[in-house]
Tab-separated table of C-alpha atoms and ligand atoms in Angstrom:
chain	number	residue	atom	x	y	z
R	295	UNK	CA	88.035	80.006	86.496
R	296	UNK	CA	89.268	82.332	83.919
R	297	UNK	CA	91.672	80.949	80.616
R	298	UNK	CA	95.268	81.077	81.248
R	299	UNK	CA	96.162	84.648	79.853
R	300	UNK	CA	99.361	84.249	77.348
R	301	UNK	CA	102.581	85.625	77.780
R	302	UNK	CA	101.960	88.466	75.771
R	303	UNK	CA	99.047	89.498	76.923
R	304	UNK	CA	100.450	89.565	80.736
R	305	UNK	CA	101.721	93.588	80.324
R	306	UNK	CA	99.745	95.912	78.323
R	307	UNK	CA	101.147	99.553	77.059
R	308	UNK	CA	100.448	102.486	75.312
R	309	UNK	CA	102.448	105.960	74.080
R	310	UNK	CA	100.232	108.699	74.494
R	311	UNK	CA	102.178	112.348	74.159
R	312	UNK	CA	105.833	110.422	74.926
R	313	UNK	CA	104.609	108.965	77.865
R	314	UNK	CA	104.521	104.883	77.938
R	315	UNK	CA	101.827	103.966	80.197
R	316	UNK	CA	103.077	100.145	81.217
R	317	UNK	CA	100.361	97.973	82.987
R	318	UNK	CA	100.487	94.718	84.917
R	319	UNK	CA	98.009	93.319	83.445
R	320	UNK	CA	96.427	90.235	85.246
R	321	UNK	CA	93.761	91.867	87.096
R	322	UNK	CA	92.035	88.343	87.336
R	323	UNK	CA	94.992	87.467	89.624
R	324	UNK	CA	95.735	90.539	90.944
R	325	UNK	CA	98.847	91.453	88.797
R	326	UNK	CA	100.418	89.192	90.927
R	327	UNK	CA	104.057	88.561	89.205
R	328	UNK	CA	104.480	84.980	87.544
R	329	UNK	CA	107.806	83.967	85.093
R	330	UNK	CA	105.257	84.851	82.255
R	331	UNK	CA	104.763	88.042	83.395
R	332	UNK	CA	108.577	88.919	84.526
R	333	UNK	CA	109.644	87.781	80.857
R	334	UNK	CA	106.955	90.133	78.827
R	335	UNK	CA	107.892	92.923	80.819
R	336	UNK	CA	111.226	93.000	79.953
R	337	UNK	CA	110.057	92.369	76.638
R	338	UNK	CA	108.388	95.534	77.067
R	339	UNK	CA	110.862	97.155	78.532
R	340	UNK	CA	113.101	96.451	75.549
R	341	UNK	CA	110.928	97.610	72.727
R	342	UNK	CA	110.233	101.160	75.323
R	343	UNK	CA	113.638	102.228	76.307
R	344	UNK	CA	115.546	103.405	73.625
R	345	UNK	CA	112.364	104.876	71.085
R	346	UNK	CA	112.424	108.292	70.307
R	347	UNK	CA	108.302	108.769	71.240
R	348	UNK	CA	109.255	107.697	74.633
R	349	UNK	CA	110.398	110.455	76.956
R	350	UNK	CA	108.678	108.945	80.436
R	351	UNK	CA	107.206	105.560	81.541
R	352	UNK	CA	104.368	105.122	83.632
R	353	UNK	CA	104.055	101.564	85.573
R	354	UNK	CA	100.404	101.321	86.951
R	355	UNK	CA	97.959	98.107	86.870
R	356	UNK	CA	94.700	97.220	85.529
R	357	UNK	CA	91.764	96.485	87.900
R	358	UNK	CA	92.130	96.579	91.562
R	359	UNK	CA	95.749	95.710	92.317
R	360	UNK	CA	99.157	97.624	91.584
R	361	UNK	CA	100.354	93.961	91.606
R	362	UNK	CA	99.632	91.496	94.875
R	363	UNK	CA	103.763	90.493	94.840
R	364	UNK	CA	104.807	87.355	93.061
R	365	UNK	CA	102.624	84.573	92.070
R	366	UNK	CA	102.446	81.964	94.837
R	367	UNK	CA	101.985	79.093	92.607
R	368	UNK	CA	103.624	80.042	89.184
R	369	UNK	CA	106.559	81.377	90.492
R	370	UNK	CA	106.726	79.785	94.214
R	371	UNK	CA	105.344	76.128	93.916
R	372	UNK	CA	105.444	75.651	90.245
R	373	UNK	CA	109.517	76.218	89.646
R	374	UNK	CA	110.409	75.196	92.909
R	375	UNK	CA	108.758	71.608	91.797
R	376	UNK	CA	111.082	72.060	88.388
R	377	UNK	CA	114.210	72.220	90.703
R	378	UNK	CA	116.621	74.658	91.796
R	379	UNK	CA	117.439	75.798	88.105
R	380	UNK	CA	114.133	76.680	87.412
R	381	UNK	CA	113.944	78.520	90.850
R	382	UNK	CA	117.352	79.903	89.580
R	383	UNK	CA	115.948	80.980	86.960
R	384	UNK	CA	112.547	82.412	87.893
R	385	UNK	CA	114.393	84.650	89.963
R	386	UNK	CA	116.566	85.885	87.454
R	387	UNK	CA	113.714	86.917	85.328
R	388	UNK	CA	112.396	89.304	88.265
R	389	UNK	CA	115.157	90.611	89.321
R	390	UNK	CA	116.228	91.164	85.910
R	391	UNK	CA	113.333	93.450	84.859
R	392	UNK	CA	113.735	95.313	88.448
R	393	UNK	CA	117.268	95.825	87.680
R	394	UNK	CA	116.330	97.332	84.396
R	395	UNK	CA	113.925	99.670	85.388
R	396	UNK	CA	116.417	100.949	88.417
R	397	UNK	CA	118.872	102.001	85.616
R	398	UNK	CA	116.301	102.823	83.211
R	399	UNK	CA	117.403	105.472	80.217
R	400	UNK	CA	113.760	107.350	80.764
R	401	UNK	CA	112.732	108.726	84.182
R	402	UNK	CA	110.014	106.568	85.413
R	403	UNK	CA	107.042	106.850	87.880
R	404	UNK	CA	105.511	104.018	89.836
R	405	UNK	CA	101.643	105.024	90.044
R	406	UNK	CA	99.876	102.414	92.523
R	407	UNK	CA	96.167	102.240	92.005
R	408	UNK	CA	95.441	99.631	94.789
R	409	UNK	CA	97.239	96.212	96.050
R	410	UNK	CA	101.092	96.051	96.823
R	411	UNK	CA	102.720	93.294	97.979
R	412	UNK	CA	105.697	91.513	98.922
R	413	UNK	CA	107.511	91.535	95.558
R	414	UNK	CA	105.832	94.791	94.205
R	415	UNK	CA	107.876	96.603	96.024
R	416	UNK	CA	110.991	95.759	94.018
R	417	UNK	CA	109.216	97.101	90.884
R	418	UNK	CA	108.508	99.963	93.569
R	419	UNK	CA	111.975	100.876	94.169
R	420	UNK	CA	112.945	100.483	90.488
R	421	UNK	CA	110.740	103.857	89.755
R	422	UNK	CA	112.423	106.717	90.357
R	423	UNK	CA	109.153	108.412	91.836
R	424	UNK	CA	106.469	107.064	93.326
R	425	UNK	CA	102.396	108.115	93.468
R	426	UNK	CA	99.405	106.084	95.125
R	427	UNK	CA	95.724	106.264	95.788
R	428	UNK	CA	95.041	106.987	98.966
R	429	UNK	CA	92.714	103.710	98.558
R	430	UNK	CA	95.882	101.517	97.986
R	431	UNK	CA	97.081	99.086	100.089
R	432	UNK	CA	100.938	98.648	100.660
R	433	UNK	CA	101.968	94.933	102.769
R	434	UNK	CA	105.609	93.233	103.276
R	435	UNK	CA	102.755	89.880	103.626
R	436	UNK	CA	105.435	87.423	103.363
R	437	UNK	CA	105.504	86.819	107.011
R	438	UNK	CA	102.266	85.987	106.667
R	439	UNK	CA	103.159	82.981	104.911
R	440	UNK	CA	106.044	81.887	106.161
R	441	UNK	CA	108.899	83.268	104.514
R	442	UNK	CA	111.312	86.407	104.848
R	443	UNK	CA	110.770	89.281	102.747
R	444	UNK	CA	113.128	88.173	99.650
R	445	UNK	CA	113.582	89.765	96.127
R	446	UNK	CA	114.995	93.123	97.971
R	447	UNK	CA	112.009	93.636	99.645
R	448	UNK	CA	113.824	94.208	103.419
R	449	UNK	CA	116.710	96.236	101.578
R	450	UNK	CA	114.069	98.534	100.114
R	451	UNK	CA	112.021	98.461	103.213
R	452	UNK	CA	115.392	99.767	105.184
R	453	UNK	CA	116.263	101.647	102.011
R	454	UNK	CA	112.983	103.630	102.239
R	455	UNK	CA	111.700	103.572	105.900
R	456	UNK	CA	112.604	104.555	109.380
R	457	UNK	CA	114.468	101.041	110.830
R	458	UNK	CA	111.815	100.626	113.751
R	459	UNK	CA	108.946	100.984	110.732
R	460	UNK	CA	110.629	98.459	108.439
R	461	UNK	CA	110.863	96.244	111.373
R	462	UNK	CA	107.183	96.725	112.396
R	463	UNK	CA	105.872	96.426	108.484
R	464	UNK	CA	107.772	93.414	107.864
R	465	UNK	CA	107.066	91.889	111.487
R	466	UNK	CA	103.891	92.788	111.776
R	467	UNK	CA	102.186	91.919	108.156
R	468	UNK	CA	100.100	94.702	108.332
R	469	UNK	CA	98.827	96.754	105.639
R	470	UNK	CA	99.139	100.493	105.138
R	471	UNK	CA	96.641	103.142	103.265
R	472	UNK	CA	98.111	105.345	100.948
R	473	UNK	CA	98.704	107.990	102.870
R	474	UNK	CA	100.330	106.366	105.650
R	475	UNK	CA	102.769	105.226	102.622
R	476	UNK	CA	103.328	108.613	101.706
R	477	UNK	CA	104.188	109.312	105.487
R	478	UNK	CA	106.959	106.297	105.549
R	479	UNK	CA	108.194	107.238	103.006
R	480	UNK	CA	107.558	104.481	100.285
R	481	UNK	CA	106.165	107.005	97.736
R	482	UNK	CA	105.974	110.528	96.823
R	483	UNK	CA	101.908	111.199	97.386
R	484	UNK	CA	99.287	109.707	98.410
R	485	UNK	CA	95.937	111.355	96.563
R	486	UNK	CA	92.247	109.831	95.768
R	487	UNK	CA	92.561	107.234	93.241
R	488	UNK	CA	90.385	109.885	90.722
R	489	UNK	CA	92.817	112.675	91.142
R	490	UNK	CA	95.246	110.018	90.692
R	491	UNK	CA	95.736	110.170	86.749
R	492	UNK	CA	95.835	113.590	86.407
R	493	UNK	CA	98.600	114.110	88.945
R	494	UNK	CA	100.952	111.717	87.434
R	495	UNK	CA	100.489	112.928	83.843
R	496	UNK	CA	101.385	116.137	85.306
R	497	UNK	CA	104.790	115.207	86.596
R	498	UNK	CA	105.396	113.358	83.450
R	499	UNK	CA	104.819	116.274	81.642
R	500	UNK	CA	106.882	118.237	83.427
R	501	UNK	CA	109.946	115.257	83.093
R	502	UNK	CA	109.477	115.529	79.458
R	503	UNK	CA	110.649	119.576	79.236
R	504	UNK	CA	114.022	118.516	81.209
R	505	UNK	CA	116.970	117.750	79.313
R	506	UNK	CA	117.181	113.891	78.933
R	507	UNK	CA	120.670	113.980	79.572
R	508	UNK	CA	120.729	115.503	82.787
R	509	UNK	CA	117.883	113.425	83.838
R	510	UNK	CA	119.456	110.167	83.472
R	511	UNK	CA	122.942	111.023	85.155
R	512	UNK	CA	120.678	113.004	87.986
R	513	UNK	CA	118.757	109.864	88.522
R	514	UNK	CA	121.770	107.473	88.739
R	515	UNK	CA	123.366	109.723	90.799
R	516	UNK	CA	121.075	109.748	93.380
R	517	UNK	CA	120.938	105.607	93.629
R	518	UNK	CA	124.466	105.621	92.934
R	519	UNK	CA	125.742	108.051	95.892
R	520	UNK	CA	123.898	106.648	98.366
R	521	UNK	CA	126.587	103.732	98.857
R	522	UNK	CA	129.524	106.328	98.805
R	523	UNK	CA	131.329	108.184	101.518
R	524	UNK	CA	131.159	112.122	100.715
R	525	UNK	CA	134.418	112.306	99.207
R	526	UNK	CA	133.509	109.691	96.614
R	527	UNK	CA	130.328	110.869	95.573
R	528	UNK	CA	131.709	114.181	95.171
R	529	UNK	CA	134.368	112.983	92.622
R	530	UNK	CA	131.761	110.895	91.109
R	531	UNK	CA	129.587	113.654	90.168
R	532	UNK	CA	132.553	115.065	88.619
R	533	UNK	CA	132.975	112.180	86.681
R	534	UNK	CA	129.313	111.521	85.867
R	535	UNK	CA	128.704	115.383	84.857
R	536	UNK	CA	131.839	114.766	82.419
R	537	UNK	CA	130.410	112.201	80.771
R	538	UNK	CA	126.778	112.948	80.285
R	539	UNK	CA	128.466	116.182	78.636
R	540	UNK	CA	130.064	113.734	76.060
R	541	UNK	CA	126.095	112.632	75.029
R	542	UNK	CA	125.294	116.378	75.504
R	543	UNK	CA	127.802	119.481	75.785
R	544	UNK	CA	125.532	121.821	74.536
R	545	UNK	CA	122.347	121.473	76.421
R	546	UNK	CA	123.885	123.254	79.941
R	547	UNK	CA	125.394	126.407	77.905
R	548	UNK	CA	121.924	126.637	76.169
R	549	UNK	CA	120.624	126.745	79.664
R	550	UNK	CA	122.884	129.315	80.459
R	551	UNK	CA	122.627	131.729	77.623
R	552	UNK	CA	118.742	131.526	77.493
R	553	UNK	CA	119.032	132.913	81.322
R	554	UNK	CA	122.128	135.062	81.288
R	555	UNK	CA	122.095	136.483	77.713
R	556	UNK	CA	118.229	135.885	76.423
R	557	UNK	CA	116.738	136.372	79.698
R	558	UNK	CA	113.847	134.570	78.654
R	559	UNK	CA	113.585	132.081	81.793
R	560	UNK	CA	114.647	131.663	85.403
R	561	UNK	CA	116.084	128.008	86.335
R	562	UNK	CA	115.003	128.798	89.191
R	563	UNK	CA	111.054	128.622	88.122
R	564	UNK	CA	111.367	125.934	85.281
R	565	UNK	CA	113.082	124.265	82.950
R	566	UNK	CA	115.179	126.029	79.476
R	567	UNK	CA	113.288	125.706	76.603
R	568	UNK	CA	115.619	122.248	75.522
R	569	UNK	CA	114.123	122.798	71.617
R	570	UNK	CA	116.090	125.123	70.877
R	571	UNK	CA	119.481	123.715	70.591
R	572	UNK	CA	120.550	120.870	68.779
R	573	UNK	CA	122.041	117.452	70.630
R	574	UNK	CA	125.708	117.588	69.788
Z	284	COA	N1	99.907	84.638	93.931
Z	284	COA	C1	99.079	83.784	93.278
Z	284	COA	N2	97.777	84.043	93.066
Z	284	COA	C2	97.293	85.208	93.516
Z	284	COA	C3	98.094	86.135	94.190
Z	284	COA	C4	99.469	85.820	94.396
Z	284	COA	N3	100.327	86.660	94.991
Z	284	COA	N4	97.339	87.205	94.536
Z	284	COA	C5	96.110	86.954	94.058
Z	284	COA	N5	96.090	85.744	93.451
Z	284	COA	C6	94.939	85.078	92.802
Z	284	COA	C7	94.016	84.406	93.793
Z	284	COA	O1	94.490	83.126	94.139
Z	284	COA	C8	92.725	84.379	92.996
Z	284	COA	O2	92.810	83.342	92.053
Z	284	COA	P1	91.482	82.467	91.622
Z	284	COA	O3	90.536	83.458	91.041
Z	284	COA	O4	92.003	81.493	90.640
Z	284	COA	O5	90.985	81.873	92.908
Z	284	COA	C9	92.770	85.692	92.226
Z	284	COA	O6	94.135	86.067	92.171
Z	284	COA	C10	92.007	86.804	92.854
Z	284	COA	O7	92.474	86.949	94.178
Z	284	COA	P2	91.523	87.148	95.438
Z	284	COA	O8	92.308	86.753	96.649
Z	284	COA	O9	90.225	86.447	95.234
Z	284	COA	O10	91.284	88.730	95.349
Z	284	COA	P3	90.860	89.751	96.493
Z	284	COA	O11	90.601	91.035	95.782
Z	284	COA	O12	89.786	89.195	97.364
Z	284	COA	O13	92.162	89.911	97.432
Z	284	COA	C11	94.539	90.265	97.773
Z	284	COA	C12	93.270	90.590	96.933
Z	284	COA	C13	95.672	90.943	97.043
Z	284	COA	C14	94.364	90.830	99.194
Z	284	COA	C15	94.736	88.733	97.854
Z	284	COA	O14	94.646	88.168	96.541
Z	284	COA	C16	96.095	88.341	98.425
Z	284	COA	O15	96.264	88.335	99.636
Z	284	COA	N6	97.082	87.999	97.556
Z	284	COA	C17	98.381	87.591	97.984
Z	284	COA	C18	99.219	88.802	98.356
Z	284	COA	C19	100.600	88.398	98.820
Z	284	COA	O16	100.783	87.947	99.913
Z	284	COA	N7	101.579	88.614	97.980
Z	284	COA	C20	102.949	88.463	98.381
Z	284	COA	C21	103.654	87.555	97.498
Z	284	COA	S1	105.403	87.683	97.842
């Protein structure tokens, strides 16, 4: 039996080169998610969002699990015994951190190193991109013991996966390898857990030279539009372009002059280089 871990010490993070690497950090319990956990990571998420030295977040876990879903007995047994306001409120501390991270300020990037379960796959979702091991292990386990897959987990299983796979992973209470989660759908790629690092650095790096701006209306846009009919989306865009050019109206004509008039990039090979104008 190990000591109870404190609240504090339930997420662990570190800003190397603007990237916040954010880690469950229970690996005695498998990262699995108690209230302790859910409240220090938006704790975290607070003190990450909005600091200059952070340009992309990283949510990985220590040990052998991503995180094993929520914690059976702190946040199942234990609140439901304290009532439905503690339930109530249990809940709201999950959901609230997931929520956060969907509309996150930074682009983010869910890098699963082994175990996810149930409830990990609301953190899942929240990431804008997703890489795994190919050692990982992805399960919707809940059926296994006896309840539905709750927190979002079946509207980000349909969300993400075929209907007749979402019906057969959340039936079934299999688990999937990484690559067969790469092949459904429920991340980016699948690569061994050593090359693992590397890769996701790389895309964080290359996050970092895109203009903030656009980044955070592109990302919204693509959760947002998804719930629209065509004509909607395409007036939102409109509307969403209008006002990220209200945090940044210079950033796109820099892009344009650096390729039209300076001819010293193509957009369509990379990025502009963003340090050379000033944010409005
Ligand atoms: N809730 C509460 N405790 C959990 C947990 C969870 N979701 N997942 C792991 N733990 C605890 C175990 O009870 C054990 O505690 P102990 O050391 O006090 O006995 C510890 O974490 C280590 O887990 P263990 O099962 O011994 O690790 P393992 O490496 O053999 O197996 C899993 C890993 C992830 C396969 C297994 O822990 C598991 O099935 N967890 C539950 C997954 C799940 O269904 N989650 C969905 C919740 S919605």
């Amino acid at each position: 039996m190990t000591a109870e871990r404190a609240e504090e010490d339930t997420v662990a993070y570190e800003i190397v080169d603007n990237i916040a690497w954010v880690s469950f950090n229970r690996p005695e319990k498998r990262n699995c998610m108690s209230p302790k956990l859910n409240r220090q990571m938006m704790r975290v998420l607070d003190e990450i969002e909005f600091r200059d030295d952070v340009g992309a977040v990283v949510l990985t876990g220590e040990g052998s699990a991503w995180t094993a879903g929520m914690d059976l007995k702190e946040y199942f047994r234990e609140t439901e015994a304290q009532g439905l306001g503690a339930t109530r409120q249990a809940q709201r501390e999950s959901y609230g951190w997931w929520r956060r991270l969907r509309w996150f300020q930074k682009p983010t990037i869910a890098m699963v190193n082994g175990w996810c379960f149930g409830g990990g796959y609301g953190p899942l979702f929240a990431c804008d991109l997703a890489f795994c091991a190919d050692e990982a292990q992805f399960g919707l386990s809940e059926i296994n013991w006896g309840i539905l897959p709750g927190g979002g987990a079946t509207k980000i299983a349909v969300e993400l996966m075929s209907f007749r796979r979402a019906m057969y992973h959340s039936m079934m209470g299999e688990n999937v390898d990484g690559k067969t989660a790469a092949e459904w759908g429920l991340v980016n790629e699948s690569l061994p857990l050593e090359k693992l690092k590397d890769r996701v650095t790389e895309v964080a790096k290359v996050l970092l030279e895109k203009n903030p701006v656009a980044l955070k209306a592109t990302k919204d846009a693509i959760r947002r539009v998804s719930e629209m009919t065509y004509d909607n989306a395409e007036d939102f865009l409109v509307r969403a372009q209008e006002a990220a050019n209200s945090y940044d109206n210079d950033g796109r004509k820099e892009g344009i002059k650096q390729f039209i008039d300076d001819k010293t990039y193509k957009p369509g090979l990379g990025a502009y280089d963003k340090s050379k104008h000033q944010k409005a």
